[in-house]
CSV table of C-alpha atoms and ligand atoms in Angstrom, one decimal:
chain,number,residue,atom,x,y,z
A,1,MET,CA,5.1,120.2,-53.7
A,2,LYS,CA,7.4,119.6,-56.7
A,3,THR,CA,6.7,120.1,-60.4
A,4,LEU,CA,6.6,116.4,-61.2
A,5,ASP,CA,4.2,115.6,-58.3
A,6,LYS,CA,1.2,116.1,-60.6
A,7,CYS,CA,2.3,113.0,-62.5
A,8,ASN,CA,1.8,110.8,-59.4
A,9,ASP,CA,-1.6,112.4,-58.9
A,10,TYR,CA,-2.8,111.7,-62.4
A,11,LYS,CA,-4.9,108.5,-62.1
A,12,TYR,CA,-7.5,108.6,-64.9
A,13,ALA,CA,-5.7,106.4,-67.4
A,14,ASP,CA,-5.0,103.8,-64.7
A,15,GLU,CA,-8.6,103.7,-63.7
A,16,VAL,CA,-9.7,103.0,-67.4
A,17,LYS,CA,-6.9,100.4,-67.7
A,18,GLU,CA,-8.2,98.6,-64.6
A,19,LYS,CA,-11.6,98.3,-66.2
A,20,GLY,CA,-9.9,96.6,-69.2
A,21,ILE,CA,-11.3,99.2,-71.7
A,22,TYR,CA,-8.2,101.4,-72.3
A,23,PRO,CA,-8.0,102.1,-76.0
A,24,TYR,CA,-4.6,103.9,-76.4
A,25,PHE,CA,-1.1,102.9,-77.3
A,26,ARG,CA,-2.2,99.4,-78.5
A,27,ALA,CA,0.7,98.0,-80.5
A,28,ILE,CA,0.4,96.8,-84.1
A,29,GLN,CA,2.5,93.7,-84.6
A,30,GLU,CA,2.3,93.5,-88.3
A,31,GLY,CA,0.8,95.3,-91.3
A,32,GLU,CA,-0.3,98.9,-92.0
A,33,GLY,CA,-3.1,98.2,-94.4
A,34,PRO,CA,-6.8,97.7,-94.0
A,35,VAL,CA,-6.0,94.6,-91.8
A,36,VAL,CA,-3.4,94.6,-89.1
A,37,ARG,CA,-2.2,92.2,-86.6
A,38,MET,CA,-2.7,93.2,-82.9
A,39,GLU,CA,-2.3,91.0,-79.8
A,40,GLY,CA,-2.0,88.0,-82.1
A,41,LYS,CA,-5.2,88.4,-84.1
A,42,ASP,CA,-6.2,90.1,-87.3
A,43,VAL,CA,-8.1,93.4,-86.9
A,44,VAL,CA,-9.8,95.5,-89.6
A,45,MET,CA,-8.3,99.0,-89.3
A,46,ALA,CA,-10.9,101.7,-89.3
A,47,GLY,CA,-8.9,104.4,-87.6
A,48,SER,CA,-5.8,105.0,-89.7
A,49,ASN,CA,-4.9,108.1,-91.8
A,50,ASN,CA,-3.3,105.8,-94.4
A,51,TYR,CA,-6.1,107.2,-96.7
A,52,LEU,CA,-5.1,105.7,-100.0
A,53,GLY,CA,-3.6,102.6,-98.4
A,54,LEU,CA,-0.1,103.4,-99.9
A,55,THR,CA,2.0,102.5,-96.8
A,56,THR,CA,2.2,98.9,-98.1
A,57,HIS,CA,2.3,99.7,-101.8
A,58,PRO,CA,5.3,97.8,-103.3
A,59,LYS,CA,6.5,100.9,-105.2
A,60,VAL,CA,6.5,103.0,-102.0
A,61,LYS,CA,8.3,100.3,-100.0
A,62,GLU,CA,10.8,99.7,-102.8
A,63,ALA,CA,11.5,103.5,-103.1
A,64,SER,CA,12.2,103.6,-99.4
A,65,ARG,CA,14.6,100.6,-99.5
A,66,LEU,CA,16.5,102.1,-102.4
A,67,ALA,CA,16.9,105.5,-100.7
A,68,ILE,CA,18.4,103.8,-97.6
A,69,GLU,CA,20.9,102.0,-99.9
A,70,LYS,CA,21.8,105.2,-101.6
A,71,TYR,CA,21.8,107.8,-98.8
A,72,GLY,CA,21.8,105.8,-95.5
A,73,THR,CA,19.2,106.1,-92.8
A,74,SER,CA,19.4,109.7,-91.8
A,75,CYS,CA,20.4,113.1,-93.2
A,76,SER,CA,21.9,113.9,-89.8
A,77,GLY,CA,21.4,117.6,-90.2
A,78,SER,CA,19.0,120.4,-90.9
A,79,ARG,CA,17.9,121.4,-94.4
A,80,PHE,CA,19.8,124.6,-93.9
A,81,LEU,CA,23.2,123.0,-93.4
A,82,THR,CA,24.1,119.4,-94.2
A,83,GLY,CA,20.7,117.9,-94.3
A,84,THR,CA,19.5,118.7,-97.9
A,85,ILE,CA,19.6,115.8,-100.4
A,86,ASP,CA,18.4,115.9,-104.0
A,87,LEU,CA,15.3,113.9,-103.0
A,88,HIS,CA,14.1,116.8,-101.0
A,89,LEU,CA,14.5,119.1,-104.0
A,90,GLU,CA,12.8,116.6,-106.2
A,91,MET,CA,9.8,116.4,-103.9
A,92,GLU,CA,9.6,120.1,-103.5
A,93,HIS,CA,9.5,120.5,-107.2
A,94,LYS,CA,6.9,117.8,-107.7
A,95,ILE,CA,4.6,118.8,-104.9
A,96,ALA,CA,4.6,122.5,-105.8
A,97,LYS,CA,3.6,121.6,-109.4
A,98,PHE,CA,0.9,119.1,-108.2
A,99,MET,CA,-0.6,121.8,-105.9
A,100,GLY,CA,-0.5,124.5,-108.6
A,101,LYS,CA,2.0,126.8,-106.7
A,102,GLU,CA,5.4,128.2,-107.5
A,103,SER,CA,7.4,126.7,-104.8
A,104,ALA,CA,7.5,124.3,-101.8
A,105,LEU,CA,9.5,123.6,-98.7
A,106,LEU,CA,9.7,120.3,-96.8
A,107,PHE,CA,9.6,119.9,-93.0
A,108,SER,CA,10.3,116.8,-90.9
A,109,THR,CA,6.6,116.5,-89.8
A,110,GLY,CA,3.3,118.0,-90.6
A,111,PHE,CA,3.2,119.6,-87.2
A,112,GLN,CA,6.5,121.4,-87.9
A,113,ALA,CA,5.2,122.4,-91.3
A,114,GLY,CA,2.2,124.2,-89.7
A,115,GLN,CA,4.0,125.7,-86.8
A,116,GLY,CA,7.1,126.4,-88.8
A,117,THR,CA,5.2,128.3,-91.5
A,118,ILE,CA,2.7,130.4,-89.5
A,119,PHE,CA,4.9,131.5,-86.5
A,120,PRO,CA,7.8,132.9,-88.5
A,121,LEU,CA,5.4,135.0,-90.7
A,122,MET,CA,4.0,136.8,-87.7
A,123,GLY,CA,5.4,140.1,-86.5
A,124,ARG,CA,4.2,142.4,-83.7
A,125,LYS,CA,1.9,144.3,-86.0
A,126,ASP,CA,0.2,141.2,-87.4
A,127,THR,CA,-3.1,139.7,-86.3
A,128,ILE,CA,-3.8,136.0,-86.7
A,129,PHE,CA,-7.5,134.9,-87.2
A,130,SER,CA,-7.7,131.2,-86.2
A,131,ASP,CA,-10.7,128.8,-86.3
A,132,ARG,CA,-11.5,127.5,-82.8
A,133,GLU,CA,-11.2,123.9,-84.0
A,134,ASN,CA,-7.8,124.3,-85.8
A,135,HIS,CA,-5.2,121.6,-85.3
A,136,ALA,CA,-2.7,121.7,-82.4
A,137,SER,CA,0.1,122.8,-84.8
A,138,ILE,CA,-1.7,126.0,-85.6
A,139,VAL,CA,-2.6,126.5,-81.9
A,140,ALA,CA,1.1,126.0,-81.1
A,141,SER,CA,2.0,128.8,-83.7
A,142,ASN,CA,-0.6,131.0,-82.1
A,143,MET,CA,0.8,130.5,-78.6
A,144,LEU,CA,4.3,131.3,-79.8
A,145,ALA,CA,3.2,134.3,-81.8
A,146,SER,CA,1.1,135.7,-78.9
A,147,SER,CA,4.2,135.4,-76.6
A,148,LEU,CA,5.8,137.9,-79.0
A,149,GLY,CA,2.9,140.3,-78.7
A,150,VAL,CA,0.9,139.2,-81.9
A,151,ASP,CA,-2.9,139.4,-81.5
A,152,VAL,CA,-4.5,136.0,-81.9
A,153,VAL,CA,-8.3,136.2,-82.6
A,154,ARG,CA,-10.1,132.9,-82.4
A,155,TYR,CA,-13.4,132.8,-84.3
A,156,LYS,CA,-16.3,130.4,-84.0
A,157,HIS,CA,-15.8,127.2,-85.8
A,158,ASN,CA,-16.3,127.5,-89.5
A,159,ASP,CA,-18.5,130.6,-88.9
A,160,MET,CA,-17.9,133.1,-91.6
A,161,THR,CA,-20.3,135.7,-90.0
A,162,ASP,CA,-18.2,135.6,-86.8
A,163,LEU,CA,-15.0,135.8,-88.8
A,164,GLU,CA,-16.3,138.8,-90.7
A,165,LYS,CA,-17.4,140.5,-87.5
A,166,ARG,CA,-13.9,140.1,-86.1
A,167,LEU,CA,-12.1,141.1,-89.3
A,168,SER,CA,-14.2,144.2,-89.7
A,169,LYS,CA,-12.9,145.5,-86.3
A,170,LEU,CA,-9.4,145.9,-87.7
A,171,ASP,CA,-8.0,148.6,-89.9
A,172,LYS,CA,-8.0,147.4,-93.5
A,173,ASP,CA,-4.3,148.0,-93.9
A,174,ALA,CA,-3.3,146.1,-90.7
A,175,PRO,CA,-1.5,142.9,-91.7
A,176,LYS,CA,-3.5,139.9,-91.0
A,177,LEU,CA,-3.5,136.1,-91.6
A,178,ILE,CA,-6.5,133.7,-91.5
A,179,ALA,CA,-5.4,130.2,-90.6
A,180,THR,CA,-7.7,127.3,-90.9
A,181,ASP,CA,-7.7,123.5,-91.3
A,182,GLY,CA,-9.0,122.4,-94.7
A,183,VAL,CA,-10.7,119.3,-93.3
A,184,PHE,CA,-11.1,119.5,-89.5
A,185,SER,CA,-9.4,116.6,-87.9
A,186,THR,CA,-12.0,115.6,-85.3
A,187,PHE,CA,-15.3,115.9,-87.1
A,188,GLY,CA,-14.0,115.7,-90.6
A,189,ASP,CA,-16.0,118.7,-91.8
A,190,ILE,CA,-14.7,121.0,-94.6
A,191,VAL,CA,-13.9,124.7,-94.1
A,192,LYS,CA,-16.1,127.0,-96.1
A,193,LEU,CA,-13.1,128.1,-98.1
A,194,ASP,CA,-15.0,129.8,-100.9
A,195,ASP,CA,-16.6,132.2,-98.4
A,196,LEU,CA,-13.4,132.5,-96.3
A,197,THR,CA,-11.3,133.5,-99.3
A,198,LYS,CA,-13.9,136.1,-100.3
A,199,LEU,CA,-13.6,137.6,-96.8
A,200,ALA,CA,-9.8,137.5,-97.1
A,201,LYS,CA,-10.0,139.5,-100.3
A,202,GLU,CA,-12.5,142.0,-98.9
A,203,TYR,CA,-10.5,142.6,-95.7
A,204,ASN,CA,-7.1,142.3,-97.2
A,205,ALA,CA,-5.9,139.2,-95.3
A,206,ASN,CA,-3.6,136.4,-96.3
A,207,VAL,CA,-4.8,132.8,-96.0
A,208,VAL,CA,-3.1,129.6,-94.9
A,209,VAL,CA,-4.8,126.2,-95.0
A,210,ASP,CA,-3.7,123.0,-93.3
A,211,ASP,CA,-4.7,120.3,-95.7
A,212,ALA,CA,-3.5,117.2,-93.7
A,213,HIS,CA,-6.9,115.5,-94.0
A,214,ALA,CA,-7.8,117.0,-97.3
A,215,PHE,CA,-4.8,116.1,-99.4
A,216,GLY,CA,-5.5,112.9,-101.4
A,217,VAL,CA,-9.1,113.0,-100.2
A,218,ILE,CA,-10.9,116.0,-101.7
A,219,GLY,CA,-10.3,118.3,-104.7
A,220,GLU,CA,-9.5,117.4,-108.2
A,221,GLY,CA,-7.2,114.3,-108.1
A,222,GLY,CA,-6.9,114.7,-104.3
A,223,ARG,CA,-5.3,118.2,-104.5
A,224,GLY,CA,-7.1,119.4,-101.4
A,225,THR,CA,-9.4,122.1,-100.2
A,226,GLY,CA,-8.3,125.0,-102.5
A,227,HIS,CA,-9.0,122.8,-105.6
A,228,HIS,CA,-12.2,121.4,-104.1
A,229,PHE,CA,-13.7,124.9,-104.1
A,230,GLY,CA,-11.8,126.1,-107.2
A,231,VAL,CA,-10.1,128.9,-105.1
A,232,GLN,CA,-6.5,127.6,-105.0
A,233,ASP,CA,-5.2,130.9,-106.4
A,234,ASP,CA,-6.7,132.7,-103.4
A,235,VAL,CA,-5.0,130.4,-100.9
A,236,ASP,CA,-1.6,131.9,-100.2
A,237,LEU,CA,-0.1,128.9,-98.4
A,238,THR,CA,-1.1,125.3,-98.0
A,239,VAL,CA,0.6,123.3,-95.3
A,240,CYS,CA,0.3,119.5,-95.2
A,241,THR,CA,1.7,116.3,-93.9
A,242,PHE,CA,3.3,113.2,-95.4
A,243,SER,CA,1.9,111.1,-92.6
A,244,LYS,CA,-1.6,110.4,-94.1
A,245,THR,CA,-2.1,110.1,-97.9
A,246,LEU,CA,1.6,110.3,-98.6
A,247,ALA,CA,2.4,107.1,-96.6
A,248,SER,CA,5.4,108.5,-94.8
A,249,ILE,CA,6.4,111.1,-92.3
A,250,GLY,CA,7.3,114.7,-93.0
A,251,GLY,CA,5.4,117.8,-94.2
A,252,PHE,CA,5.4,120.6,-96.7
A,253,VAL,CA,4.2,124.1,-97.4
A,254,VAL,CA,3.5,125.4,-100.9
A,255,GLY,CA,3.1,129.0,-102.0
A,256,ASP,CA,4.8,131.9,-103.8
A,257,GLU,CA,8.6,131.6,-104.3
A,258,ARG,CA,9.4,134.7,-102.3
A,259,VAL,CA,7.4,133.5,-99.3
A,260,ILE,CA,9.0,130.0,-99.4
A,261,ASN,CA,12.4,131.7,-99.7
A,262,TYR,CA,11.6,133.8,-96.6
A,263,LEU,CA,10.6,130.7,-94.6
A,264,LYS,CA,13.8,128.9,-95.7
A,265,HIS,CA,15.7,131.6,-93.9
A,266,LYS,CA,13.4,132.4,-91.0
A,267,SER,CA,11.7,129.3,-89.8
A,268,PRO,CA,13.2,127.8,-86.6
A,269,ALA,CA,11.2,124.5,-87.0
A,270,LEU,CA,13.1,124.1,-90.3
A,271,ILE,CA,16.5,125.5,-89.4
A,272,PHE,CA,16.9,123.8,-86.0
A,273,SER,CA,15.5,120.4,-86.8
A,274,ALA,CA,17.0,117.5,-88.9
A,275,SER,CA,15.4,117.1,-92.4
A,276,PRO,CA,13.1,114.3,-93.4
A,277,THR,CA,15.0,111.0,-93.8
A,278,PRO,CA,15.9,109.7,-97.3
A,279,ALA,CA,13.5,106.7,-96.8
A,280,ASN,CA,10.6,108.9,-95.8
A,281,THR,CA,11.2,111.4,-98.6
A,282,ALA,CA,11.5,108.7,-101.2
A,283,ALA,CA,8.3,107.0,-99.9
A,284,ALA,CA,6.4,110.3,-100.2
A,285,ILE,CA,7.6,110.9,-103.7
A,286,ALA,CA,6.5,107.4,-104.7
A,287,ALA,CA,3.1,107.9,-103.1
A,288,LEU,CA,2.7,111.2,-104.9
A,289,GLU,CA,3.5,109.6,-108.2
A,290,ILE,CA,0.9,106.8,-107.5
A,291,LEU,CA,-1.7,109.4,-106.7
A,292,GLU,CA,-0.9,111.4,-109.8
A,293,ALA,CA,-1.2,108.2,-112.0
A,294,ASN,CA,-4.4,107.1,-110.2
A,295,PRO,CA,-6.7,110.1,-109.8
A,296,ASP,CA,-9.6,107.7,-109.1
A,297,LEU,CA,-8.1,106.6,-105.8
A,298,PRO,CA,-9.6,109.5,-103.8
A,299,LEU,CA,-13.0,108.6,-105.4
A,300,LYS,CA,-12.7,105.0,-104.1
A,301,LEU,CA,-11.8,106.4,-100.6
A,302,ALA,CA,-14.8,108.7,-100.7
A,303,SER,CA,-17.1,105.8,-101.7
A,304,ASN,CA,-15.8,103.6,-98.9
A,305,ALA,CA,-16.4,106.3,-96.3
A,306,GLN,CA,-19.8,107.1,-97.7
A,307,LYS,CA,-20.9,103.5,-97.5
A,308,VAL,CA,-20.1,103.4,-93.8
A,309,ARG,CA,-21.7,106.8,-93.2
A,310,ASP,CA,-24.9,105.7,-94.9
A,311,GLY,CA,-24.9,102.3,-93.3
A,312,LEU,CA,-24.5,103.6,-89.8
A,313,MET,CA,-26.9,106.5,-90.2
A,314,GLN,CA,-29.6,104.3,-91.6
A,315,SER,CA,-29.1,102.0,-88.6
A,316,GLY,CA,-29.8,104.9,-86.2
A,317,PHE,CA,-26.3,105.8,-85.0
A,318,ASN,CA,-25.6,109.4,-84.2
A,319,VAL,CA,-23.2,109.9,-87.1
A,320,VAL,CA,-21.7,113.3,-88.0
A,321,ASP,CA,-22.6,113.8,-91.7
A,322,GLY,CA,-19.8,114.8,-94.1
A,323,GLU,CA,-18.0,114.1,-97.3
A,324,THR,CA,-14.4,113.2,-96.2
A,325,ALA,CA,-12.7,110.0,-95.1
A,326,ILE,CA,-13.6,110.7,-91.5
A,327,VAL,CA,-16.8,109.2,-90.1
A,328,PRO,CA,-17.4,110.2,-86.4
A,329,ILE,CA,-20.0,108.3,-84.4
A,330,ILE,CA,-21.1,110.3,-81.3
A,331,ILE,CA,-21.4,108.2,-78.2
A,332,GLY,CA,-21.6,110.9,-75.6
A,333,ASP,CA,-19.7,109.8,-72.5
A,334,ASP,CA,-16.2,108.4,-71.7
A,335,GLU,CA,-17.2,105.1,-70.2
A,336,LYS,CA,-19.7,104.2,-73.0
A,337,THR,CA,-17.2,105.2,-75.6
A,338,PHE,CA,-14.4,103.1,-74.1
A,339,LYS,CA,-16.9,100.2,-73.7
A,340,ILE,CA,-18.1,100.0,-77.3
A,341,TRP,CA,-14.5,100.6,-78.4
A,342,LYS,CA,-13.4,97.5,-76.5
A,343,MET,CA,-16.3,95.4,-77.8
A,344,LEU,CA,-15.4,96.4,-81.4
A,345,TYR,CA,-11.8,95.5,-80.8
A,346,ASP,CA,-12.8,92.1,-79.4
A,347,GLU,CA,-14.8,91.6,-82.6
A,348,GLY,CA,-11.7,92.5,-84.7
A,349,ILE,CA,-12.2,96.1,-85.6
A,350,PHE,CA,-9.9,99.0,-84.5
A,351,VAL,CA,-11.4,102.5,-84.3
A,352,ASN,CA,-10.3,105.6,-82.4
A,353,ALA,CA,-11.9,106.6,-79.1
A,354,PHE,CA,-11.9,110.4,-78.8
A,355,ILE,CA,-12.8,112.1,-75.5
A,356,ALA,CA,-12.2,115.6,-74.1
A,357,PRO,CA,-10.2,117.7,-74.8
A,358,ALA,CA,-10.2,116.3,-78.3
A,359,THR,CA,-14.0,116.6,-78.3
A,360,PRO,CA,-16.4,119.1,-76.7
A,361,PRO,CA,-18.1,117.8,-73.6
A,362,GLY,CA,-20.9,115.4,-74.5
A,363,MET,CA,-19.5,114.7,-77.9
A,364,GLN,CA,-17.2,111.8,-77.0
A,365,MET,CA,-17.0,109.7,-80.1
A,366,LEU,CA,-15.7,106.8,-82.0
A,367,ARG,CA,-13.8,108.5,-84.8
A,368,THR,CA,-13.5,106.1,-87.7
A,369,SER,CA,-11.6,106.8,-90.9
A,370,TYR,CA,-11.3,104.8,-94.1
A,371,MET,CA,-8.8,103.8,-96.8
A,372,ALA,CA,-9.2,103.4,-100.6
A,373,SER,CA,-7.9,99.8,-100.0
A,374,HIS,CA,-10.8,98.7,-97.8
A,375,THR,CA,-12.8,96.0,-99.6
A,376,ASP,CA,-16.5,95.7,-99.7
A,377,GLU,CA,-16.2,92.8,-97.2
A,378,HIS,CA,-14.3,95.0,-94.7
A,379,ILE,CA,-16.9,97.8,-95.1
A,380,ASP,CA,-19.8,95.4,-94.6
A,381,TYR,CA,-18.2,93.7,-91.6
A,382,ILE,CA,-17.7,97.1,-90.0
A,383,ILE,CA,-21.3,98.2,-90.6
A,384,GLU,CA,-22.8,94.8,-89.4
A,385,THR,CA,-20.6,94.7,-86.3
A,386,PHE,CA,-21.5,98.2,-85.3
A,387,LYS,CA,-25.2,97.4,-85.7
A,388,LYS,CA,-24.9,94.2,-83.6
A,389,LEU,CA,-23.1,96.0,-80.8
A,390,GLY,CA,-25.2,99.2,-81.1
A,391,ARG,CA,-28.3,97.0,-80.5
A,392,GLN,CA,-26.7,95.2,-77.5
A,393,LEU,CA,-25.8,98.5,-75.9
A,394,GLY,CA,-29.1,100.2,-76.7
A,395,LEU,CA,-27.3,102.8,-78.8
A,396,ILE,CA,-29.6,102.3,-81.8
B,401,PLP,C1,-4.8,118.9,-89.4
B,401,PLP,C2,-3.5,118.3,-89.0
B,401,PLP,N1,-2.4,119.1,-89.2
B,401,PLP,C3,-1.2,118.6,-88.9
B,401,PLP,C4,-1.0,117.4,-88.4
B,401,PLP,C5,0.4,116.9,-88.0
B,401,PLP,O1,0.9,116.1,-89.0
B,401,PLP,P1,2.2,115.1,-88.6
B,401,PLP,O2,1.6,113.8,-88.1
B,401,PLP,O3,2.9,115.0,-89.9
B,401,PLP,O4,3.0,115.8,-87.6
B,401,PLP,C6,-2.1,116.5,-88.2
B,401,PLP,C7,-1.9,115.1,-87.7
B,401,PLP,O5,-2.6,114.6,-87.0
B,401,PLP,C8,-3.4,117.0,-88.5
B,401,PLP,O6,-4.5,116.3,-88.3
């Protein structure tokens, strides 16, 4: 038996492909907006994280083009050494100001921002309290930290009673960090950050929030979860991605200048990885400027998602209620989920099929998500098609 033999034994994806209902790795041939071209036909995109629809905005595309002209296609080095360009500094300045924090640091992806922020802050005496449904980037930090002897305490999802029970077991002076997603990426629910920050004060803990699905979506002008609850001053660090609202790829952390300075010199994910490309950084700056100039965009996004949520709930679908851009429809088993996914695709709608381990057992779902740039026609078409197929399959 060799290590790679398990790859030959893995057959599940092939079995789903043979049935013609495999939903993953489908290529987009053109477009990144609310309508994309796939396999030669136009498809309404109801699964993208392009929340404000800015990936196709002329100003964002132009900023990217100009950055390539000026700096070339890559920085070819880490921020620490040859990979810092003035666009990185400009974005750090702008994003810190926008988020109401002293300082910011860019990373090459949101995953690296999360992992590269939390892990370097952990020492042997620290304990990290982590929501059970946190994103994989926080889970990766936890695994790295625990290999160094850091205690990782996982508390029940968004359950402040459970968090308090666990916090209270530790000495008040023991250093501790609470790490949570702002908006949880599978179900789209919002962390109870007002209660969480109260507990953090009471038990003397620091707080880090991953706002990947909250930035541009909730909070005043799209400033995320801290602003949504009016507790941004009590959030020590917010980590986030460029790959959703900011129409690019990259990530950032914002917080106090001394903490950012520490991360600059201690974060392996920053120091040993090339910096965000000029084009990606310029695109994110342009997207941020558009968001700042159009604080109503998150409201349009919320209204689009709410229309679908209401429409599908009223039709009898098992929809997870919420107030973000994510609208999950629980189907309940793999085969049914893949089947309705394929029927939607054939009708010209692309959604995401989520099965275990992304969902708990029995919660397999179609995870849909919306953009500010979806029109009423797109939204109506999505609702009507869901209804038609839901009836055909006996789901409603
Ligand atoms: C909550 C959360 N954090 C971090 C990330 C990672 O962001 P990126 O795609 O920039 O690596 C994601 C992306 O899916 C996410 O959902």
